[in-house]
Amino acid sequence: MAMPKRIVSMALIASFICSPQLMAEDEMVKSIMELRSEVEALYSQIDNNKDAYKSQMKSYALQISDNEAQINRQETALKLTQQNIEKIEQKLEAAGSTTVDLKPIIEDALTSLEKEIKAGIPFKIDERVAALHQIKSDLENKNITQEKALALTWASYDDALRLTKEIGQFKQEITLDGKATMAKIAKVGSVMMFFATPDDRVGYVKQNGDNYDYVVTTDSTERDQIVELFDALQKQIRTGYFTLPNALLTRGVN
């Protein structure tokens, strides 16, 4: 009888010894399974991030391609203006001495420039066209000599070219919702133009066929970008890296 009791006691001791080991192994298996599940989730997230990144890069590539195409068209328009200036120079050279009547040449040059201004970005168009009309009027009424009119016309062409490169902040009257309002203007050469009104509306000029519209942005990101541009120009910062809404203009060069 002593023998069986001893065997049972040893079995019980073995059971107590093995039980913690089995529990530890069970916990380890559970931990491994949880880790494996987390790893699989991470791999899935990485795959999703890769797809999102590829999609974003594709979108950026398309936008860059579109911007480059519009800039190329703008450069072509600028070259056409320079060619017009060269034609005027050739006409002046052919005219020879100041005894030749320069009035027809000057009037043609002013008419051509007026068309360029009206076709270009809507930047102080009325003022610039009025200045050309004043030259024509003074020449017609003989308030200025032909030589003076020629110099003023040439200066107007120089000013038109300068505006294609000028970046700055200005003020002018614009039309929003059918009403005229004074606004701050941020002009980026002749390719982009943004505005900010006293009632905190901001936006950009959008080309619509032969016309230009003032579009108030409702996108918070675009708004922040435009406000940042105005702040930089207010601080006389005209160079650097800026992220701006895609508001490139391609019609005309002024």
Coordinates of N, CA and C in Angstrom, one line a residue:
M1 N 0.8 -1.2 0.0 CA 0.0 0.0 0.0 C 0.9 1.3 0.0
A2 N 2.0 1.2 0.6 CA 2.9 2.4 0.6 C 3.4 2.8 -0.8
M3 N 3.5 1.8 -1.6 CA 4.1 2.0 -3.0 C 3.1 2.8 -3.8
P4 N 1.9 2.5 -3.9 CA 0.9 3.3 -4.7 C 0.8 4.7 -4.2
K5 N 0.8 4.9 -2.9 CA 0.7 6.3 -2.4 C 1.9 7.1 -2.8
R6 N 3.1 6.5 -2.8 CA 4.3 7.2 -3.3 C 4.2 7.6 -4.7
I7 N 3.6 6.7 -5.5 CA 3.5 7.0 -7.0 C 2.5 8.1 -7.2
V8 N 1.4 8.1 -6.5 CA 0.4 9.2 -6.7 C 1.0 10.5 -6.2
S9 N 1.7 10.5 -5.2 CA 2.3 11.8 -4.7 C 3.3 12.3 -5.7
M10 N 4.1 11.5 -6.3 CA 5.0 11.9 -7.3 C 4.3 12.5 -8.6
A11 N 3.2 11.8 -8.9 CA 2.4 12.3 -10.1 C 1.8 13.7 -9.8
L12 N 1.4 13.9 -8.6 CA 0.8 15.2 -8.2 C 1.9 16.3 -8.2
I13 N 3.1 15.9 -7.7 CA 4.2 16.9 -7.8 C 4.6 17.2 -9.2
A14 N 4.6 16.2 -10.1 CA 4.9 16.4 -11.5 C 3.9 17.4 -12.2
S15 N 2.6 17.1 -11.7 CA 1.5 17.9 -12.3 C 1.7 19.4 -11.9
F16 N 2.1 19.6 -10.6 CA 2.3 21.0 -10.2 C 3.5 21.7 -10.8
I17 N 4.5 20.8 -11.1 CA 5.7 21.4 -11.8 C 5.4 21.7 -13.2
C18 N 4.6 20.9 -13.9 CA 4.4 21.1 -15.4 C 3.4 22.2 -15.6
S19 N 2.4 22.4 -14.7 CA 1.4 23.4 -14.9 C 1.9 24.8 -15.2
P20 N 2.8 25.3 -14.4 CA 3.3 26.7 -14.7 C 4.0 26.8 -16.0
Q21 N 4.7 25.7 -16.4 CA 5.4 25.7 -17.7 C 4.4 25.7 -18.8
L22 N 3.4 24.9 -18.7 CA 2.3 24.9 -19.7 C 1.7 26.3 -19.9
M23 N 1.4 26.9 -18.7 CA 0.8 28.3 -18.8 C 1.7 29.3 -19.4
A24 N 3.0 29.2 -19.1 CA 4.0 30.1 -19.7 C 4.0 29.9 -21.2
E25 N 4.0 28.6 -21.6 CA 4.1 28.3 -23.1 C 2.8 28.9 -23.8
D26 N 1.7 28.7 -23.1 CA 0.4 29.2 -23.7 C 0.5 30.7 -23.8
E27 N 1.0 31.4 -22.8 CA 1.1 32.9 -22.9 C 2.0 33.3 -24.0
M28 N 3.1 32.5 -24.2 CA 4.1 32.8 -25.3 C 3.4 32.7 -26.6
V29 N 2.6 31.6 -26.8 CA 1.9 31.4 -28.1 C 1.0 32.5 -28.4
K30 N 0.2 32.9 -27.3 CA -0.7 34.1 -27.5 C 0.1 35.3 -27.9
S31 N 1.2 35.6 -27.2 CA 2.0 36.8 -27.5 C 2.5 36.7 -28.9
I32 N 3.0 35.5 -29.4 CA 3.5 35.4 -30.8 C 2.4 35.7 -31.8
M33 N 1.2 35.1 -31.5 CA 0.0 35.4 -32.4 C -0.3 36.8 -32.4
E34 N -0.3 37.5 -31.3 CA -0.6 38.9 -31.3 C 0.5 39.7 -32.1
L35 N 1.7 39.4 -31.9 CA 2.8 40.0 -32.6 C 2.6 39.8 -34.1
R36 N 2.3 38.6 -34.5 CA 2.1 38.3 -35.9 C 1.0 39.1 -36.5
S37 N -0.1 39.2 -35.7 CA -1.2 40.0 -36.2 C -0.8 41.5 -36.4
E38 N 0.0 42.0 -35.4 CA 0.4 43.4 -35.6 C 1.3 43.6 -36.8
V39 N 2.2 42.6 -37.0 CA 3.1 42.7 -38.2 C 2.3 42.7 -39.5
E40 N 1.3 41.8 -39.5 CA 0.5 41.8 -40.7 C -0.3 43.1 -41.0
A41 N -0.7 43.7 -39.9 CA -1.4 45.0 -40.0 C -0.4 46.1 -40.5
L42 N 0.8 46.0 -40.0 CA 1.8 47.0 -40.4 C 2.1 46.8 -41.9
Y43 N 2.3 45.6 -42.3 CA 2.5 45.4 -43.7 C 1.4 45.9 -44.6
S44 N 0.2 45.7 -44.1 CA -1.0 46.2 -44.9 C -1.0 47.7 -44.9
Q45 N -0.6 48.3 -43.8 CA -0.6 49.8 -43.8 C 0.5 50.3 -44.7
I46 N 1.7 49.6 -44.7 CA 2.8 50.0 -45.6 C 2.3 49.9 -47.1
D47 N 1.6 48.9 -47.4 CA 1.1 48.7 -48.8 C 0.1 49.9 -49.2
N48 N -0.7 50.2 -48.2 CA -1.7 51.3 -48.5 C -0.9 52.6 -48.6
N49 N 0.1 52.9 -47.8 CA 0.9 54.1 -47.9 C 1.6 54.2 -49.2
K50 N 2.1 53.0 -49.7 CA 2.8 53.0 -51.0 C 1.9 53.4 -52.1
D51 N 0.6 52.8 -52.1 CA -0.3 53.2 -53.1 C -0.7 54.6 -53.1
A52 N -0.9 55.2 -51.9 CA -1.3 56.6 -51.8 C -0.1 57.5 -52.3
Y53 N 1.1 57.1 -51.9 CA 2.3 57.9 -52.4 C 2.4 57.9 -53.9
K54 N 2.2 56.7 -54.5 CA 2.3 56.6 -56.0 C 1.2 57.4 -56.6
S55 N 0.0 57.4 -56.1 CA -1.1 58.2 -56.6 C -0.8 59.7 -56.5
Q56 N -0.2 60.1 -55.3 CA 0.1 61.5 -55.1 C 1.2 62.0 -56.1
M57 N 2.3 61.2 -56.3 CA 3.4 61.5 -57.2 C 2.9 61.6 -58.6
K58 N 1.9 60.7 -59.0 CA 1.4 60.8 -60.3 C 0.6 62.1 -60.5
S59 N -0.1 62.5 -59.5 CA -0.9 63.8 -59.6 C 0.1 65.0 -59.7
Y60 N 1.2 64.9 -58.9 CA 2.1 66.0 -59.0 C 2.8 66.1 -60.3
A61 N 3.1 64.9 -60.9 CA 3.7 64.9 -62.2 C 2.8 65.5 -63.3
L62 N 1.5 65.2 -63.2 CA 0.6 65.7 -64.2 C 0.5 67.2 -64.0
Q63 N 0.5 67.7 -62.8 CA 0.4 69.1 -62.5 C 1.6 69.9 -63.0
I64 N 2.8 69.3 -62.8 CA 4.0 69.9 -63.2 C 4.1 70.0 -64.8
S65 N 3.6 68.9 -65.4 CA 3.6 68.9 -66.9 C 2.6 70.0 -67.4
D66 N 1.5 70.1 -66.8 CA 0.5 71.1 -67.2 C 1.1 72.5 -67.0
N67 N 1.7 72.8 -65.9 CA 2.3 74.1 -65.6 C 3.4 74.4 -66.6
E68 N 4.3 73.4 -66.9 CA 5.3 73.7 -67.9 C 4.8 74.0 -69.2
A69 N 3.7 73.4 -69.6 CA 3.1 73.6 -70.9 C 2.5 75.1 -71.0
Q70 N 1.9 75.5 -69.9 CA 1.4 76.9 -69.8 C 2.5 77.9 -69.8
I71 N 3.5 77.6 -69.1 CA 4.7 78.6 -69.1 C 5.3 78.7 -70.4
N72 N 5.4 77.6 -71.2 CA 5.9 77.6 -72.5 C 5.1 78.5 -73.4
R73 N 3.8 78.4 -73.3 CA 2.9 79.2 -74.1 C 3.0 80.7 -73.7
Q74 N 3.3 80.9 -72.4 CA 3.5 82.3 -72.0 C 4.8 82.9 -72.5
E75 N 5.8 82.1 -72.6 CA 7.1 82.5 -73.1 C 6.9 82.8 -74.6
T76 N 6.1 82.0 -75.3 CA 5.9 82.3 -76.7 C 5.2 83.6 -76.9
A77 N 4.2 83.9 -76.1 CA 3.5 85.2 -76.1 C 4.4 86.3 -75.9
L78 N 5.4 86.2 -75.0 CA 6.4 87.2 -74.7 C 7.3 87.5 -75.9
K79 N 7.7 86.4 -76.6 CA 8.5 86.5 -77.8 C 7.7 87.3 -78.9
L80 N 6.4 87.0 -79.0 CA 5.7 87.8 -80.0 C 5.7 89.3 -79.7
T81 N 5.6 89.6 -78.4 CA 5.6 91.1 -78.1 C 7.0 91.6 -78.4
Q82 N 8.0 90.9 -78.1 CA 9.4 91.4 -78.5 C 9.6 91.5 -80.0
Q83 N 8.9 90.6 -80.7 CA 9.0 90.7 -82.2 C 8.3 92.0 -82.7
N84 N 7.1 92.3 -82.0 CA 6.4 93.5 -82.4 C 7.3 94.7 -82.2
I85 N 8.0 94.7 -81.1 CA 8.9 95.8 -80.8 C 10.0 95.9 -81.9
E86 N 10.6 94.8 -82.3 CA 11.6 94.8 -83.3 C 11.0 95.3 -84.6
K87 N 9.8 95.0 -84.9 CA 9.1 95.5 -86.1 C 9.0 97.1 -86.1
I88 N 8.7 97.6 -84.9 CA 8.6 99.0 -84.7 C 10.0 99.7 -84.9
E89 N 11.0 99.0 -84.3 CA 12.3 99.5 -84.5 C 12.7 99.6 -86.0
Q90 N 12.4 98.5 -86.7 CA 12.7 98.5 -88.2 C 12.0 99.6 -88.9
K91 N 10.7 99.9 -88.5 CA 10.0 101.0 -89.1 C 10.6 102.3 -88.8
L92 N 11.1 102.4 -87.6 CA 11.7 103.7 -87.2 C 13.0 103.9 -88.0
E93 N 13.8 102.8 -88.1 CA 15.0 102.9 -88.9 C 14.8 103.3 -90.3
A94 N 13.7 102.7 -90.9 CA 13.3 103.0 -92.3 C 12.8 104.4 -92.4
A95 N 12.3 104.9 -91.4 CA 11.8 106.3 -91.5 C 12.9 107.3 -91.7
G96 N 14.1 107.0 -91.2 CA 15.2 107.8 -91.4 C 15.2 109.1 -90.5
S97 N 15.4 110.2 -91.1 CA 15.6 111.4 -90.4 C 14.3 111.9 -89.7
T98 N 14.4 112.8 -88.8 CA 13.2 113.3 -88.1 C 12.3 114.2 -89.0
T99 N 12.8 114.5 -90.2 CA 11.9 115.3 -91.1 C 10.8 114.4 -91.6
V100 N 10.9 113.1 -91.5 CA 9.9 112.2 -92.0 C 8.7 112.3 -91.0
D101 N 7.5 112.2 -91.5 CA 6.3 112.2 -90.7 C 6.2 110.9 -89.9
L102 N 6.5 111.0 -88.6 CA 6.4 109.8 -87.7 C 5.1 109.5 -87.1
K103 N 4.1 110.4 -87.3 CA 2.8 110.3 -86.7 C 2.1 108.9 -87.0
P104 N 2.1 108.5 -88.3 CA 1.4 107.2 -88.5 C 2.1 106.0 -87.8
I105 N 3.4 106.1 -87.8 CA 4.2 105.0 -87.1 C 3.8 105.0 -85.6
I106 N 3.8 106.2 -85.0 CA 3.6 106.3 -83.6 C 2.1 105.8 -83.3
E107 N 1.2 106.2 -84.1 CA -0.2 105.8 -83.8 C -0.4 104.3 -84.0
D108 N 0.3 103.7 -85.0 CA 0.2 102.3 -85.1 C 0.8 101.5 -83.9
A109 N 1.9 102.1 -83.5 CA 2.6 101.5 -82.3 C 1.7 101.5 -81.1
L110 N 1.1 102.7 -80.9 CA 0.2 102.9 -79.7 C -1.0 102.0 -79.8
T111 N -1.6 101.8 -81.0 CA -2.7 100.9 -81.2 C -2.4 99.5 -80.9
S112 N -1.2 99.1 -81.4 CA -0.8 97.7 -81.2 C -0.6 97.4 -79.7
L113 N 0.0 98.4 -79.0 CA 0.3 98.2 -77.6 C -1.0 98.2 -76.8
E114 N -2.0 99.0 -77.2 CA -3.3 99.0 -76.5 C -4.0 97.6 -76.6
K115 N -3.9 97.0 -77.8 CA -4.4 95.7 -78.0 C -3.7 94.7 -77.0
E116 N -2.4 94.8 -76.9 CA -1.7 93.9 -76.0 C -2.1 94.0 -74.6
I117 N -2.3 95.3 -74.2 CA -2.7 95.6 -72.8 C -4.0 95.0 -72.5
K118 N -5.0 95.2 -73.4 CA -6.4 94.7 -73.2 C -6.4 93.2 -73.2
A119 N -5.5 92.6 -73.9 CA -5.5 91.1 -74.0 C -4.8 90.5 -72.8
G120 N -4.0 91.2 -72.2 CA -3.2 90.7 -71.1 C -3.9 90.6 -69.7
I121 N -3.2 90.4 -68.7 CA -3.8 90.2 -67.4 C -4.5 91.6 -67.0
P122 N -5.6 91.5 -66.2 CA -6.3 92.8 -65.9 C -5.6 93.6 -64.8
F123 N -4.4 94.1 -65.1 CA -3.7 94.9 -64.2 C -3.7 96.3 -64.6
K124 N -4.4 97.2 -63.9 CA -4.5 98.6 -64.1 C -4.7 98.9 -65.6
I125 N -5.5 98.2 -66.3 CA -5.8 98.4 -67.7 C -6.2 99.8 -68.0
D126 N -7.2 100.2 -67.3 CA -7.8 101.6 -67.6 C -6.7 102.6 -67.5
E127 N -5.9 102.6 -66.5 CA -4.8 103.6 -66.3 C -3.8 103.5 -67.5
R128 N -3.4 102.3 -67.8 CA -2.4 102.2 -68.8 C -2.9 102.6 -70.2
V129 N -4.1 102.2 -70.5 CA -4.7 102.6 -71.8 C -4.9 104.1 -71.9
A130 N -5.4 104.7 -70.8 CA -5.6 106.1 -70.7 C -4.3 106.9 -71.0
A131 N -3.2 106.3 -70.5 CA -1.9 107.0 -70.8 C -1.5 106.9 -72.3
L132 N -1.9 105.8 -72.9 CA -1.6 105.8 -74.4 C -2.5 106.8 -75.1
H133 N -3.8 106.8 -74.7 CA -4.7 107.8 -75.3 C -4.2 109.2 -75.2
Q134 N -3.6 109.5 -74.0 CA -3.1 110.8 -73.7 C -2.0 111.2 -74.7
I135 N -1.1 110.2 -75.0 CA -0.1 110.5 -76.0 C -0.6 110.8 -77.4
K136 N -1.6 109.9 -77.7 CA -2.3 110.2 -79.0 C -2.9 111.5 -79.1
S137 N -3.6 111.9 -78.0 CA -4.3 113.2 -78.0 C -3.3 114.4 -78.0
D138 N -2.3 114.3 -77.2 CA -1.2 115.3 -77.2 C -0.6 115.5 -78.6
L139 N -0.3 114.3 -79.2 CA 0.3 114.3 -80.6 C -0.7 115.0 -81.6
E140 N -1.9 114.6 -81.5 CA -2.9 115.1 -82.4 C -3.1 116.6 -82.3
N141 N -3.1 117.1 -81.0 CA -3.3 118.5 -80.8 C -2.0 119.3 -80.8
K142 N -0.9 118.6 -81.1 CA 0.4 119.2 -81.2 C 0.9 119.8 -79.9
N143 N 0.4 119.2 -78.8 CA 0.9 119.6 -77.5 C 2.3 119.1 -77.3
I144 N 2.7 118.1 -78.0 CA 4.0 117.5 -77.9 C 4.5 117.3 -79.3
T145 N 5.9 117.3 -79.5 CA 6.4 117.0 -80.8 C 6.4 115.5 -81.1
Q146 N 6.6 115.2 -82.4 CA 6.6 113.8 -82.8 C 7.7 113.1 -82.1
E147 N 8.9 113.7 -81.9 CA 10.0 113.1 -81.2 C 9.6 112.8 -79.7
K148 N 8.9 113.7 -79.1 CA 8.5 113.5 -77.7 C 7.5 112.3 -77.6
A149 N 6.5 112.3 -78.6 CA 5.5 111.3 -78.6 C 6.2 109.9 -78.9
L150 N 7.2 109.9 -79.7 CA 8.0 108.7 -80.0 C 8.7 108.2 -78.7
A151 N 9.3 109.1 -78.0 CA 10.0 108.7 -76.8 C 9.0 108.1 -75.7
L152 N 7.8 108.8 -75.6 CA 6.8 108.3 -74.7 C 6.2 106.9 -75.1
T153 N 6.1 106.7 -76.4 CA 5.6 105.4 -76.9 C 6.6 104.4 -76.6
W154 N 7.8 104.7 -76.8 CA 8.9 103.7 -76.5 C 9.0 103.4 -75.0
A155 N 8.8 104.4 -74.2 CA 8.8 104.2 -72.7 C 7.6 103.3 -72.3
S156 N 6.5 103.4 -73.0 CA 5.3 102.6 -72.7 C 5.6 101.1 -73.1
Y157 N 6.3 100.9 -74.1 CA 6.6 99.5 -74.5 C 7.6 99.0 -73.5
D158 N 8.6 99.8 -73.0 CA 9.5 99.3 -72.0 C 8.7 99.0 -70.7
D159 N 7.7 99.8 -70.4 CA 7.0 99.6 -69.2 C 6.2 98.2 -69.3
A160 N 5.6 98.0 -70.5 CA 4.9 96.7 -70.7 C 5.8 95.5 -70.5
L161 N 7.0 95.6 -71.0 CA 8.0 94.5 -70.8 C 8.4 94.3 -69.3
R162 N 8.5 95.5 -68.7 CA 8.9 95.4 -67.3 C 7.8 94.7 -66.4
L163 N 6.6 95.0 -66.8 CA 5.5 94.4 -66.0 C 5.4 92.9 -66.2
T164 N 6.0 92.3 -67.3 CA 6.0 90.9 -67.4 C 6.9 90.2 -66.5
K165 N 7.8 90.9 -65.9 CA 8.8 90.3 -64.9 C 8.6 90.8 -63.5
E166 N 7.8 91.9 -63.3 CA 7.7 92.5 -62.0 C 6.8 91.6 -61.1
I167 N 7.3 91.5 -59.8 CA 6.5 90.8 -58.8 C 6.3 91.8 -57.7
G168 N 5.1 92.1 -57.3 CA 4.9 93.1 -56.3 C 3.4 93.2 -55.8
Q169 N 3.2 94.0 -54.8 CA 1.8 94.2 -54.3 C 1.4 95.6 -54.7
F170 N 0.1 95.7 -55.1 CA -0.5 97.0 -55.6 C -1.9 97.1 -55.1
K171 N -2.5 98.2 -55.5 CA -4.0 98.4 -55.2 C -4.7 98.8 -56.5
Q172 N -5.8 98.2 -56.7 CA -6.7 98.6 -57.8 C -8.1 98.2 -57.6
E173 N -9.0 98.7 -58.4 CA -10.4 98.4 -58.3 C -10.7 97.1 -59.1
I174 N -11.4 96.2 -58.5 CA -11.8 95.0 -59.2 C -13.3 94.8 -59.0
T175 N -13.9 93.9 -59.8 CA -15.3 93.7 -59.8 C -15.6 92.3 -59.2
L176 N -16.3 92.3 -58.1 CA -16.7 91.0 -57.4 C -18.2 91.0 -57.2
D177 N -18.8 89.9 -57.7 CA -20.3 89.8 -57.5 C -21.0 91.0 -58.2
G178 N -20.4 91.5 -59.3 CA -21.0 92.6 -60.0 C -20.8 94.0 -59.3
K179 N -20.0 94.0 -58.3 CA -19.8 95.3 -57.6 C -18.3 95.7 -57.6
A180 N -18.0 96.9 -57.8 CA -16.6 97.4 -57.8 C -16.1 97.5 -56.4
T181 N -14.9 97.1 -56.2 CA -14.3 97.2 -54.8 C -12.8 97.3 -54.9
M182 N -12.3 98.1 -54.0 CA -10.8 98.3 -54.0 C -10.2 97.2 -53.3
A183 N -9.1 96.6 -53.9 CA -8.5 95.4 -53.4 C -7.0 95.5 -53.5
K184 N -6.3 94.8 -52.7 CA -4.8 94.6 -52.8 C -4.6 93.6 -53.9
I185 N -3.6 93.8 -54.7 CA -3.3 92.9 -55.8 C -1.8 92.4 -55.6
A186 N -1.7 91.1 -55.8 CA -0.3 90.5 -55.8 C -0.1 90.0 -57.2
K187 N 0.8 90.6 -57.9 CA 1.1 90.3 -59.3 C 2.4 89.5 -59.4
V188 N 2.3 88.4 -60.0 CA 3.5 87.6 -60.3 C 3.9 87.6 -61.7
G189 N 4.7 88.6 -62.1 CA 5.0 88.8 -63.5 C 3.7 89.0 -64.3
S190 N 3.5 88.3 -65.4 CA 2.3 88.4 -66.2 C 1.6 87.0 -66.2
V191 N 2.0 86.1 -65.3 CA 1.5 84.8 -65.3 C 0.5 84.5 -64.2
M192 N 0.5 85.2 -63.1 CA -0.5 85.0 -62.1 C -0.8 86.3 -61.4
M193 N -2.1 86.4 -60.9 CA -2.5 87.6 -60.2 C -3.5 87.2 -59.1
F194 N -3.2 87.7 -57.9 CA -4.1 87.3 -56.7 C -4.6 88.6 -56.1
F195 N -5.7 88.5 -55.4 CA -6.3 89.7 -54.7 C -6.7 89.4 -53.3
A196 N -6.9 90.5 -52.5 CA -7.4 90.4 -51.2 C -8.2 91.7 -50.9
T197 N -9.4 91.5 -50.5 CA -10.3 92.6 -50.3 C -10.4 93.0 -48.8
P198 N -10.8 94.2 -48.5 CA -10.9 94.7 -47.1 C -11.8 93.8 -46.2
D199 N -12.8 93.1 -46.8 CA -13.7 92.2 -46.0 C -13.1 90.8 -46.0
D200 N -11.8 90.6 -46.2 CA -11.1 89.3 -46.0 C -11.4 88.3 -47.0
R201 N -11.8 88.7 -48.2 CA -12.0 87.7 -49.3 C -10.7 87.7 -50.1
V202 N -10.2 86.5 -50.3 CA -9.0 86.4 -51.1 C -9.3 85.4 -52.3
G203 N -8.5 85.6 -53.4 CA -8.7 84.7 -54.5 C -7.7 85.0 -55.6
Y204 N -8.0 84.6 -56.8 CA -7.1 84.8 -57.9 C -7.8 85.1 -59.2
V205 N -7.1 85.6 -60.2 CA -7.7 85.9 -61.5 C -7.7 84.6 -62.3
K206 N -8.8 84.3 -62.9 CA -8.9 83.1 -63.7 C -9.3 83.5 -65.2
Q207 N -8.6 82.9 -66.1 CA -8.9 83.1 -67.5 C -10.1 82.4 -68.0
N208 N -11.0 83.1 -68.6 CA -12.3 82.4 -69.1 C -12.5 82.8 -70.5
G209 N -11.9 82.1 -71.5 CA -11.9 82.5 -72.9 C -11.2 83.8 -73.1
D210 N -12.0 84.8 -73.6 CA -11.4 86.1 -73.9 C -11.5 87.0 -72.7
N211 N -12.0 86.5 -71.6 CA -12.3 87.3 -70.4 C -11.5 86.8 -69.2
Y212 N -11.5 87.7 -68.2 CA -10.8 87.3 -66.9 C -11.8 87.4 -65.8
D213 N -11.9 86.5 -64.9 CA -12.8 86.5 -63.8 C -12.0 86.6 -62.5
Y214 N -12.5 87.2 -61.5 CA -11.9 87.2 -60.1 C -12.6 86.2 -59.3
V215 N -11.9 85.1 -58.9 CA -12.5 84.0 -58.2 C -12.1 84.0 -56.8
V216 N -13.1 84.1 -55.9 CA -12.9 84.0 -54.5 C -12.7 82.5 -54.1
T217 N -11.5 82.2 -53.5 CA -11.3 80.8 -53.1 C -12.0 80.5 -51.8
T218 N -12.5 79.3 -51.8 CA -13.2 78.7 -50.6 C -12.3 77.6 -50.0
D219 N -11.2 77.3 -50.6 CA -10.4 76.2 -50.1 C -9.4 76.8 -49.1
S220 N -9.4 76.2 -47.9 CA -8.6 76.7 -46.8 C -7.1 76.7 -47.1
T221 N -6.6 75.7 -47.9 CA -5.2 75.6 -48.2 C -4.8 76.7 -49.2
E222 N -5.6 76.9 -50.2 CA -5.4 78.0 -51.2 C -5.4 79.3 -50.5
R223 N -6.3 79.5 -49.6 CA -6.4 80.8 -48.9 C -5.1 81.0 -48.1
D224 N -4.7 80.0 -47.4 CA -3.4 80.2 -46.6 C -2.2 80.5 -47.5
Q225 N -2.2 79.9 -48.7 CA -1.1 80.1 -49.6 C -1.1 81.6 -50.1
I226 N -2.3 82.1 -50.4 CA -2.4 83.4 -50.9 C -2.1 84.5 -49.8
V227 N -2.6 84.2 -48.6 CA -2.3 85.1 -47.5 C -0.8 85.2 -47.3
E228 N -0.1 84.0 -47.3 CA 1.3 83.9 -47.1 C 2.1 84.8 -48.2
L229 N 1.6 84.7 -49.4 CA 2.2 85.5 -50.5 C 2.1 87.0 -50.2
F230 N 0.9 87.4 -49.8 CA 0.7 88.9 -49.5 C 1.6 89.3 -48.3
D231 N 1.7 88.4 -47.3 CA 2.5 88.8 -46.2 C 4.0 88.9 -46.6
A232 N 4.5 88.0 -47.5 CA 5.8 88.1 -48.0 C 6.1 89.4 -48.7
L233 N 5.1 89.7 -49.6 CA 5.3 90.9 -50.4 C 5.2 92.2 -49.6
Q234 N 4.4 92.1 -48.5 CA 4.3 93.3 -47.6 C 5.7 93.5 -46.9
K235 N 6.4 92.4 -46.7 CA 7.7 92.5 -46.1 C 8.9 92.7 -47.1
Q236 N 8.5 92.9 -48.4 CA 9.4 93.2 -49.4 C 10.2 91.9 -49.8
I237 N 9.6 90.7 -49.5 CA 10.2 89.5 -49.9 C 9.7 89.0 -51.3
R238 N 10.5 89.1 -52.3 CA 10.1 88.8 -53.6 C 10.8 87.6 -54.3
T239 N 11.7 87.0 -53.5 CA 12.3 85.8 -54.0 C 12.2 84.7 -52.9
G240 N 12.3 83.5 -53.4 CA 12.1 82.4 -52.5 C 11.2 81.3 -53.0
Y241 N 10.9 80.4 -52.2 CA 10.0 79.3 -52.6 C 8.6 79.5 -52.1
F242 N 7.6 79.6 -53.0 CA 6.2 79.7 -52.6 C 5.4 78.7 -53.2
T243 N 4.5 78.1 -52.4 CA 3.5 77.2 -53.0 C 2.2 78.0 -53.2
L244 N 1.7 78.0 -54.5 CA 0.6 78.9 -54.8 C -0.5 78.0 -55.5
P245 N -1.7 78.5 -55.5 CA -2.8 77.8 -56.3 C -2.4 77.8 -57.8
N246 N -2.9 76.9 -58.5 CA -2.6 76.8 -60.0 C -3.5 77.8 -60.7
A247 N -3.0 79.1 -60.8 CA -3.7 80.1 -61.4 C -3.0 80.8 -62.6
L248 N -2.3 80.0 -63.3 CA -1.5 80.5 -64.4 C -2.3 81.1 -65.5
L249 N -1.9 82.2 -66.1 CA -2.6 82.9 -67.2 C -1.8 82.8 -68.4
T250 N -2.4 82.6 -69.5 CA -1.6 82.4 -70.8 C -2.0 83.3 -71.9
R251 N -3.0 84.0 -71.7 CA -3.5 84.9 -72.9 C -2.9 86.3 -72.7
G252 N -2.1 86.7 -73.7 CA -1.5 88.0 -73.6 C -0.2 88.0 -72.7
V253 N 0.5 89.1 -72.7 CA 1.7 89.2 -71.9 C 1.8 90.4 -71.0
N254 N 0.7 91.1 -70.9 CA 0.7 92.3 -70.1 C -0.2 92.2 -68.9

